[in-house]
Tab-separated table of C-alpha atoms in Angstrom:
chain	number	residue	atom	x	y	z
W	20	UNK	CA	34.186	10.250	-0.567
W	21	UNK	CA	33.697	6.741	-1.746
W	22	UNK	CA	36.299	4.629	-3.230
W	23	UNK	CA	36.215	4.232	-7.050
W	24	UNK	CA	35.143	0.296	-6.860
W	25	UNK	CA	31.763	1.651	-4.772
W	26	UNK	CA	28.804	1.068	-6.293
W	27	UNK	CA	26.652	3.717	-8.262
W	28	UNK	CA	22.935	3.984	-6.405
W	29	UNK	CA	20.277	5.951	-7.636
W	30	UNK	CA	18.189	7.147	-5.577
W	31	UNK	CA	13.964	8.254	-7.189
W	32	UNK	CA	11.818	9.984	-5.519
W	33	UNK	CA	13.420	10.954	-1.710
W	34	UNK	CA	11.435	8.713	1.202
W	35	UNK	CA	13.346	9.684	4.459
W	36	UNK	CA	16.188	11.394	4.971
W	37	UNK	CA	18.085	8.945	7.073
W	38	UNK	CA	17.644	6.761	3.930
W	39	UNK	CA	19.825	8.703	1.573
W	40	UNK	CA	22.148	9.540	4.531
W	41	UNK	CA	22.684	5.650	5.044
W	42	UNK	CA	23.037	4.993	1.287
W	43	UNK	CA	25.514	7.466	0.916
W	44	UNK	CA	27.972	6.537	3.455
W	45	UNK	CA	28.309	2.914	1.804
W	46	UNK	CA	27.717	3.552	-1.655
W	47	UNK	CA	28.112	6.779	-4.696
W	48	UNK	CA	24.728	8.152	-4.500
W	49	UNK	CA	23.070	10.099	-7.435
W	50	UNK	CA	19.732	11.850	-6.521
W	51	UNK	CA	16.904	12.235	-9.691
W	52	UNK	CA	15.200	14.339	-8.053
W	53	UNK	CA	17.922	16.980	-7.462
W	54	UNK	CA	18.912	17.273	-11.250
W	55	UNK	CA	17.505	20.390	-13.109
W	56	UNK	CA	17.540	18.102	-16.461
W	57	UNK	CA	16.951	14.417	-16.013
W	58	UNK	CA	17.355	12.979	-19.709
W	59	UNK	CA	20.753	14.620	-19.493
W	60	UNK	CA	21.474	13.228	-15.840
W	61	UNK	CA	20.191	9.577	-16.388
W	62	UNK	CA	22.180	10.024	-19.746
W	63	UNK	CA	25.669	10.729	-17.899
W	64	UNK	CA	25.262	8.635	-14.840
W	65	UNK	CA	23.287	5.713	-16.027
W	66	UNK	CA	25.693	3.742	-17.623
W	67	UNK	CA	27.155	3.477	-14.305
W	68	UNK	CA	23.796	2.607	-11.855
W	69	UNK	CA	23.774	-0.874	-10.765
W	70	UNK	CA	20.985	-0.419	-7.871
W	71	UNK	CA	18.119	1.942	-7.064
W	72	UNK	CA	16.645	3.123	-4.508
W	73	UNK	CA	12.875	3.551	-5.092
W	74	UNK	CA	10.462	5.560	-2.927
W	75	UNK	CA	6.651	4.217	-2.955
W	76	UNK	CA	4.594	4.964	-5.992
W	77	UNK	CA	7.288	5.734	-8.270
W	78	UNK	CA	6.941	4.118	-11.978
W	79	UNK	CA	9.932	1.903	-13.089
W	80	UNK	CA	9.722	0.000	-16.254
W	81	UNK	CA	11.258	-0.760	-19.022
W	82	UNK	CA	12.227	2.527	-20.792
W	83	UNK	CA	14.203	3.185	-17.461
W	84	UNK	CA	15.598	0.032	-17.584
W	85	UNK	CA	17.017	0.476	-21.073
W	86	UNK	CA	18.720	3.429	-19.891
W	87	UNK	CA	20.496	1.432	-17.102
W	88	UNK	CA	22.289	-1.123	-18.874
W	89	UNK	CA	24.314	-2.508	-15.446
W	90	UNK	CA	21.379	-2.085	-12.837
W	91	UNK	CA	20.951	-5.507	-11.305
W	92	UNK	CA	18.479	-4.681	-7.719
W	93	UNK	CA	15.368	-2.300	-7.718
W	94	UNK	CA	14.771	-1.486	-3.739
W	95	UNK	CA	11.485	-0.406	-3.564
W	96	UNK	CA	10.185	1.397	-0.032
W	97	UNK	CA	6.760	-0.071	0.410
W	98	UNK	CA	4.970	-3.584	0.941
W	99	UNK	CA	3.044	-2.660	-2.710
W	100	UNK	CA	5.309	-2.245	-6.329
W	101	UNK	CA	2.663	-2.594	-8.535
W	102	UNK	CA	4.267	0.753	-10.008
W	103	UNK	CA	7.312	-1.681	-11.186
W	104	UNK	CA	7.116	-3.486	-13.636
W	105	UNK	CA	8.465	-6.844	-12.023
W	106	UNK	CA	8.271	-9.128	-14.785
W	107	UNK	CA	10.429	-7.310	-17.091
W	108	UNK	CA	12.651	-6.888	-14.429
W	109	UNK	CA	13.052	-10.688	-13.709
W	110	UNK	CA	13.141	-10.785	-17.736
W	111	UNK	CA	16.428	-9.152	-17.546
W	112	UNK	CA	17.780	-10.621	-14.642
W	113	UNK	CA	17.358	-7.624	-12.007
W	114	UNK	CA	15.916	-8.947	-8.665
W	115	UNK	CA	13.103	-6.304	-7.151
W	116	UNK	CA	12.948	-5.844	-3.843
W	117	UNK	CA	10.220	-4.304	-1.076
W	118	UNK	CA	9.509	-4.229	2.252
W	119	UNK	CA	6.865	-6.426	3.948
W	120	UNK	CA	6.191	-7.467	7.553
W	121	UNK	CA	7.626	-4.390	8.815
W	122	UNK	CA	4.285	-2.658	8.172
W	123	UNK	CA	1.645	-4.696	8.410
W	124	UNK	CA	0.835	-4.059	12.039
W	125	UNK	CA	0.790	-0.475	11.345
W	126	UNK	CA	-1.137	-0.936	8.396
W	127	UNK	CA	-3.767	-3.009	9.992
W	128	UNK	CA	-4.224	-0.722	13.105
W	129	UNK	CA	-5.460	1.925	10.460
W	130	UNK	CA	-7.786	-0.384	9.019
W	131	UNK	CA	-9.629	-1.270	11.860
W	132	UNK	CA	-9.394	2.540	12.728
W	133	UNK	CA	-10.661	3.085	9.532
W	134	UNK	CA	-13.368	1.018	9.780
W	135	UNK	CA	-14.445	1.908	13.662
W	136	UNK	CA	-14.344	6.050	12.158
W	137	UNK	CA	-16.942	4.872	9.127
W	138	UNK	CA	-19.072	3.195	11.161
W	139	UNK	CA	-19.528	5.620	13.913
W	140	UNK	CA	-18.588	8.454	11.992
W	141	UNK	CA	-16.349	9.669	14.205
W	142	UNK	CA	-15.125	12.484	12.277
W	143	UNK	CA	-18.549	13.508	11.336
W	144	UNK	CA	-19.034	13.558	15.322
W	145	UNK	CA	-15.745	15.645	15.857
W	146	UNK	CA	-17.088	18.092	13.625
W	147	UNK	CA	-20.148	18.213	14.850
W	148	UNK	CA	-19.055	19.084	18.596
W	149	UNK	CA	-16.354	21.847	17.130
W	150	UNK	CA	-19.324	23.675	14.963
W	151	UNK	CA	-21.518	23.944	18.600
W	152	UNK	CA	-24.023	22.131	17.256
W	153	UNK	CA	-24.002	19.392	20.525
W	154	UNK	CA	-25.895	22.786	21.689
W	155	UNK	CA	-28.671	22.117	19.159
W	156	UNK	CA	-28.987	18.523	19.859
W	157	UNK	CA	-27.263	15.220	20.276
W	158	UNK	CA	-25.339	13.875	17.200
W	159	UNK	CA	-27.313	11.237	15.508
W	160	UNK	CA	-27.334	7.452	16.376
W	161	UNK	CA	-25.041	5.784	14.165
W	162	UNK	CA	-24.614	2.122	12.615
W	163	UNK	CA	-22.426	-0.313	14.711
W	164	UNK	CA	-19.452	-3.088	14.356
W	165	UNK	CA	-21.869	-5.380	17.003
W	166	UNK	CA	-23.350	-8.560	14.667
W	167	UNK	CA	-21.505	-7.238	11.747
W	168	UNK	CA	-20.006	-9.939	8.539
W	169	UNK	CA	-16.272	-8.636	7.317
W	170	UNK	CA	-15.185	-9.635	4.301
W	171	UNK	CA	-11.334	-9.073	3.548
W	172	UNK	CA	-10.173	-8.990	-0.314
W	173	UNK	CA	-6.904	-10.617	0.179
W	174	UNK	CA	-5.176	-12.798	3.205
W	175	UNK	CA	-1.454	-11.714	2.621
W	176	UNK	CA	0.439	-10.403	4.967
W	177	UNK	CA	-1.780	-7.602	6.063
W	178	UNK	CA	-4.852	-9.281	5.605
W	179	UNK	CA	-4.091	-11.506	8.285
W	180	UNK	CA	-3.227	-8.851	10.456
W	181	UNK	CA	-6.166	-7.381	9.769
W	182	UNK	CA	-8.220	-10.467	10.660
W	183	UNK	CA	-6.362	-11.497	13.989
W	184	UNK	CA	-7.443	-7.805	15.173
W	185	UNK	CA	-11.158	-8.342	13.973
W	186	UNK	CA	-11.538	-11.691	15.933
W	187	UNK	CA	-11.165	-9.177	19.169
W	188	UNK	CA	-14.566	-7.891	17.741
W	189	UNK	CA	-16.596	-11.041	18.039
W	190	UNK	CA	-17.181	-10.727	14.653
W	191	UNK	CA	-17.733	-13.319	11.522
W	192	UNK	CA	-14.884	-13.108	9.349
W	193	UNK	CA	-14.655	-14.212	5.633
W	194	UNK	CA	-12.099	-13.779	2.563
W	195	UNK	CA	-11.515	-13.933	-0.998
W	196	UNK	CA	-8.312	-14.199	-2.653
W	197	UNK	CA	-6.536	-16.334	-5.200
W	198	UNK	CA	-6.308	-19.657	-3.274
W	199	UNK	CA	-7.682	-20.816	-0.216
W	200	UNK	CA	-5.832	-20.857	2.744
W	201	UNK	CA	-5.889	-23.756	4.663
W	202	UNK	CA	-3.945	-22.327	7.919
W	203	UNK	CA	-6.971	-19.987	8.521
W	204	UNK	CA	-10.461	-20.249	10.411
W	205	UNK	CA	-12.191	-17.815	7.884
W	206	UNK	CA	-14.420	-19.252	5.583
W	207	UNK	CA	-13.207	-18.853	1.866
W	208	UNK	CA	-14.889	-17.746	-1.114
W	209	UNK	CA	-13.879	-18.442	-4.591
W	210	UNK	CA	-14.937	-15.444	-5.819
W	211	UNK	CA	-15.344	-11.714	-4.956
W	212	UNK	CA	-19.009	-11.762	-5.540
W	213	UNK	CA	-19.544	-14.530	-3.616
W	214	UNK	CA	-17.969	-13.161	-0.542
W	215	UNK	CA	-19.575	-9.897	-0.943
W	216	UNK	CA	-23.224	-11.533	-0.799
W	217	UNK	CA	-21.894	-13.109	2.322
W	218	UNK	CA	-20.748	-10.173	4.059
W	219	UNK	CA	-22.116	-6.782	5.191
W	220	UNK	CA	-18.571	-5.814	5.324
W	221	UNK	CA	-15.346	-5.133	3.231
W	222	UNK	CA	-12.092	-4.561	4.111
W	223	UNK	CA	-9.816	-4.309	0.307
W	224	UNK	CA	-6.319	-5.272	1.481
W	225	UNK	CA	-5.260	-7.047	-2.157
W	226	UNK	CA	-2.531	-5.666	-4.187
W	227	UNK	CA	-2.903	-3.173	-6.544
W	228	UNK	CA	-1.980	-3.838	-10.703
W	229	UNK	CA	-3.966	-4.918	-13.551
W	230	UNK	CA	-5.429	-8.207	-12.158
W	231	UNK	CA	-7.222	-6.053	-9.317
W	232	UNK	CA	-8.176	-3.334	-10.971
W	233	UNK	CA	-11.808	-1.991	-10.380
W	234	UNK	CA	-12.538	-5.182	-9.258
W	235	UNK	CA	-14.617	-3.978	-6.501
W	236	UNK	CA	-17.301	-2.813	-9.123
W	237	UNK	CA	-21.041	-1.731	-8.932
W	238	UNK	CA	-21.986	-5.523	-8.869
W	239	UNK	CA	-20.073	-5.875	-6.132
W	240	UNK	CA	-20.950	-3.085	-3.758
W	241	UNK	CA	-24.509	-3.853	-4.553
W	242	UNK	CA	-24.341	-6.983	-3.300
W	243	UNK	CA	-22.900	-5.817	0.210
W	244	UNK	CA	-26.434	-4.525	0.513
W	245	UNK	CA	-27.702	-1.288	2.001
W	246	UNK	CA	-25.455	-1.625	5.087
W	247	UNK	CA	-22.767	-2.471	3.385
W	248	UNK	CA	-19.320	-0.492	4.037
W	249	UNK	CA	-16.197	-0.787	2.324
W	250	UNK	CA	-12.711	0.146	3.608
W	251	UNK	CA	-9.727	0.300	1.571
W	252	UNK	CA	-6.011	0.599	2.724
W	253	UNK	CA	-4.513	-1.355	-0.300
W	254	UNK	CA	-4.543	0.469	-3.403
W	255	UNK	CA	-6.972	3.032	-5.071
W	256	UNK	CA	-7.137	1.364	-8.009
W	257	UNK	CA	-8.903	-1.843	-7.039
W	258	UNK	CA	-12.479	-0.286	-6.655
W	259	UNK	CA	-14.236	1.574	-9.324
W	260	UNK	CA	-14.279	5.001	-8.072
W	261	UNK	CA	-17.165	6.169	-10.360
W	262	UNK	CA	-19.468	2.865	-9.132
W	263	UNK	CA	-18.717	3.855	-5.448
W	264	UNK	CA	-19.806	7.345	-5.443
W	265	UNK	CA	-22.699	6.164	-6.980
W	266	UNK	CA	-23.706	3.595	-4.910
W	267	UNK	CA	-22.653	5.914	-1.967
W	268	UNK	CA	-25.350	8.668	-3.517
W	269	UNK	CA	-28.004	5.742	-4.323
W	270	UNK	CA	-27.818	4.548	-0.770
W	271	UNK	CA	-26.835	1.436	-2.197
W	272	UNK	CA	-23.916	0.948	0.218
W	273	UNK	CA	-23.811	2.886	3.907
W	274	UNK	CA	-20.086	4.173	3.759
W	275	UNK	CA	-16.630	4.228	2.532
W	276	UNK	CA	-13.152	4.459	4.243
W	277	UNK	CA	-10.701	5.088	2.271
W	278	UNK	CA	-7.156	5.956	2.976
W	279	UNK	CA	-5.895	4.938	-1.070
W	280	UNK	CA	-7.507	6.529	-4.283
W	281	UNK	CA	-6.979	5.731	-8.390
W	282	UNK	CA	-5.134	8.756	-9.149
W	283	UNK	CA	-3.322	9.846	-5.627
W	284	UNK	CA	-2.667	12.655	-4.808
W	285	UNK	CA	-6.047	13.501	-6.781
W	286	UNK	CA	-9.328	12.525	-4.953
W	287	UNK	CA	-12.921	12.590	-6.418
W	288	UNK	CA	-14.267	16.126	-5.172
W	289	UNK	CA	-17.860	13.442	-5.262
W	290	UNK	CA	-16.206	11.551	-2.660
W	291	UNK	CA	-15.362	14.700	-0.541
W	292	UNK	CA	-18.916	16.016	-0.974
W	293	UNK	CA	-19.748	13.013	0.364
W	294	UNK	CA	-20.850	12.870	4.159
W	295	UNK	CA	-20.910	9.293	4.626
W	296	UNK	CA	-17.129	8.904	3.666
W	297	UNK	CA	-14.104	9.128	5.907
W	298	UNK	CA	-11.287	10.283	3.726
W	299	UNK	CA	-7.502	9.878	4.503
W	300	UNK	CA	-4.346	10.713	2.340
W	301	UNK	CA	-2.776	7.496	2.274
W	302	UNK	CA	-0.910	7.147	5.658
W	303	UNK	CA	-1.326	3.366	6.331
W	304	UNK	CA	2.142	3.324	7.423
W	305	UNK	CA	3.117	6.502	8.304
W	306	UNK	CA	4.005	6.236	11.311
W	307	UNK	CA	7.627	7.462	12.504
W	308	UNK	CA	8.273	3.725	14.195
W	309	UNK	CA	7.117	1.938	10.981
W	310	UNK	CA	8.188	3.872	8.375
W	311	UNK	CA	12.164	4.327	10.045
W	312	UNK	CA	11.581	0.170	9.844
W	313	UNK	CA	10.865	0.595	5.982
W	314	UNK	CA	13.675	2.807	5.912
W	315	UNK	CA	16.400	0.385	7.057
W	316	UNK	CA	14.667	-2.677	5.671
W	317	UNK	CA	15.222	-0.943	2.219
W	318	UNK	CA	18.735	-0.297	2.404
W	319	UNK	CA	19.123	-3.577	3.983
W	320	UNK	CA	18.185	-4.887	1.034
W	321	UNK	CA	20.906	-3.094	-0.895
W	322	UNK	CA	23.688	-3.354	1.786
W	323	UNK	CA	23.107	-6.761	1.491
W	324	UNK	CA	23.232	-7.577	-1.774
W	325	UNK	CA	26.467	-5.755	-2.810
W	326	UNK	CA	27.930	-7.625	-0.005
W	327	UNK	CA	27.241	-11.173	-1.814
W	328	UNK	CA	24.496	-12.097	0.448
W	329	UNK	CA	21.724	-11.919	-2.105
W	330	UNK	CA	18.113	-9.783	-1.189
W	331	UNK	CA	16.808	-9.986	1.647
W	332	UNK	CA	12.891	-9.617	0.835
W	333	UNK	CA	12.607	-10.346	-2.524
W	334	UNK	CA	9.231	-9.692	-4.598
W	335	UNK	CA	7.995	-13.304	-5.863
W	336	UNK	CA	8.218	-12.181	-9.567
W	337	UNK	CA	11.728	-12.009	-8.848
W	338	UNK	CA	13.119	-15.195	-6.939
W	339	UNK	CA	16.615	-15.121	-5.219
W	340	UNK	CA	17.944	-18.282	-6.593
W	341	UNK	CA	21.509	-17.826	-4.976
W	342	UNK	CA	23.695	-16.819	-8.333
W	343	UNK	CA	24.660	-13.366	-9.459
């Protein structure tokens, strides 16, 4: 059992087992999840939280804040915490914390498979053979990645990756984002439009939150033209859902890969109806390699901090400035 001076975790929304396992051999760990009555649970045990442990996609603002008067770290699993509200955080002095780097290979390798499965249709071919219909005839001719323009909506971390894969493709390469990037070969556009006219091409790899979302609107998918696909293994939120089955049913746009939707686990039935979609339920990093990474990465963060190190990968909306 833990000594009385350890501190209180709680732990929302269970990620990986070795996770809680880890926490609870260094610090007291409460589990949400595993209380029948959670007003009464965050009621008696709040008071005494000074971190949490956050699993990916779980909302944390500032009604749960209020109820956690000591909590000073949020340790979110996942590159993405648009879910957390990070500014009212840092307006209360409680550092957030997630967990780049460690998946953005992974992350990136879905992408392009993403993108490679849309183009060819690859799933629409594996069907195809397991239905006998090779029997019938051979599967259609498909579109190809040979001459093609990509677009990426966002440089970070994974958008790099993304790109240093797609230059293996001998293909032209362009981006959008807030600021140019002046460490890059891609061309730069200054706006989302303006890269979509350029390309035949987009991959979404921006964050997630209110300044992204449905950015990727009907304007914008029109202008990828006829050809045009879009892949997305950032956030559902950024494109308009509604615009892209429509421009998917127009023939406005080719196809859609999507591994991220607006209202997970919830996807459009339209886009499932849709043959020209390739449809995954978010597992950009699901891998066991990267997300055991996440895993440690996460309580790293924690471990270190109530040691007097600080975070170790601090969101920006909540700078380590070296004082506690």
């Amino acid at each position: 059992m833990p000594p009385a001076e350890t501190p209180d975790i709680l732990l929302i929304r269970q990620t990986r087992p070795d996770v809680g396992g880890r926490l609870a051999e260094r610090f007291r760990l409460h589990r949400l999840e595993e209380a029948p009555d959670r007003a009464a649970f965050l009621d008696a045990v709040g008071p005494r939280i000074r971190g949490l442990a956050v699993g990916a996609m779980s909302p944390i603002d500032a009604a749960l804040f209020d109820r956690l008067p000591r909590l000073e770290i949020v340790a979110s699993f996942g590159v993405g915490y648009d879910t957390i509200d990070a500014a009212e955080a840092h307006r209360r002095g409680i550092v957030v914390t997630h967990t780049p780097d460690v998946l953005s290979d992974e992350v990136a390798d879905l992408a392009i498979g993403l993108l490679l499965a849309t183009l060819r249709r690859i799933p629409q071919a594996d069907r195809y053979l397991r239905a006998g219909r090779w029997h019938g005839g051979s599967f259609p001719l498909t579109t190809s990645l040979r001459e093609r323009r990509v677009g990426i909506l966002g440089l970070g971390r994974i958008g790099r990756a993304i790109a240093r894969r797609l230059e293996g493709f001998d293909v032209t390469i362009a981006y959008h984002g807030r600021t140019p990037q002046a460490d890059v070969p891609y061309a730069y556009h200054d706006s989302l439009l303006g890269l979509a006219r350029a390309v035949d091409t987009l991959i979404v790899a921006a964050p997630g939150g209110p300044g992204t979302n449905g950015i990727v609107d009907a304007a914008v998918l029109a202008a990828l033209g006829r050809e045009g696909i879009v892949v997305n293994i950032a956030r559902g939120s950024v494109i308009d859902e509604a615009a892209l089955v429509d421009a998917l049913r127009s023939g406005a746009i080719h196809g859609a890969g999507l591994d991220v939707f607006a209202s997970e686990p919830h996807v459009p039935q339209a886009l499932i109806d849709l043959d020209q979609t390739v449809l995954l339920p978010h597992v950009g990093s699901g891998s066991h390699y990267t997300r055991a990474a996440m895993g440690r990465l996460l309580t790293d963060n924690l471990f270190s901090w109530f040691d007097g190190k600080g975070p170790v990968t601090p969101v920006p909306e909540t700078p380590w400035t070296g004082r506690r």
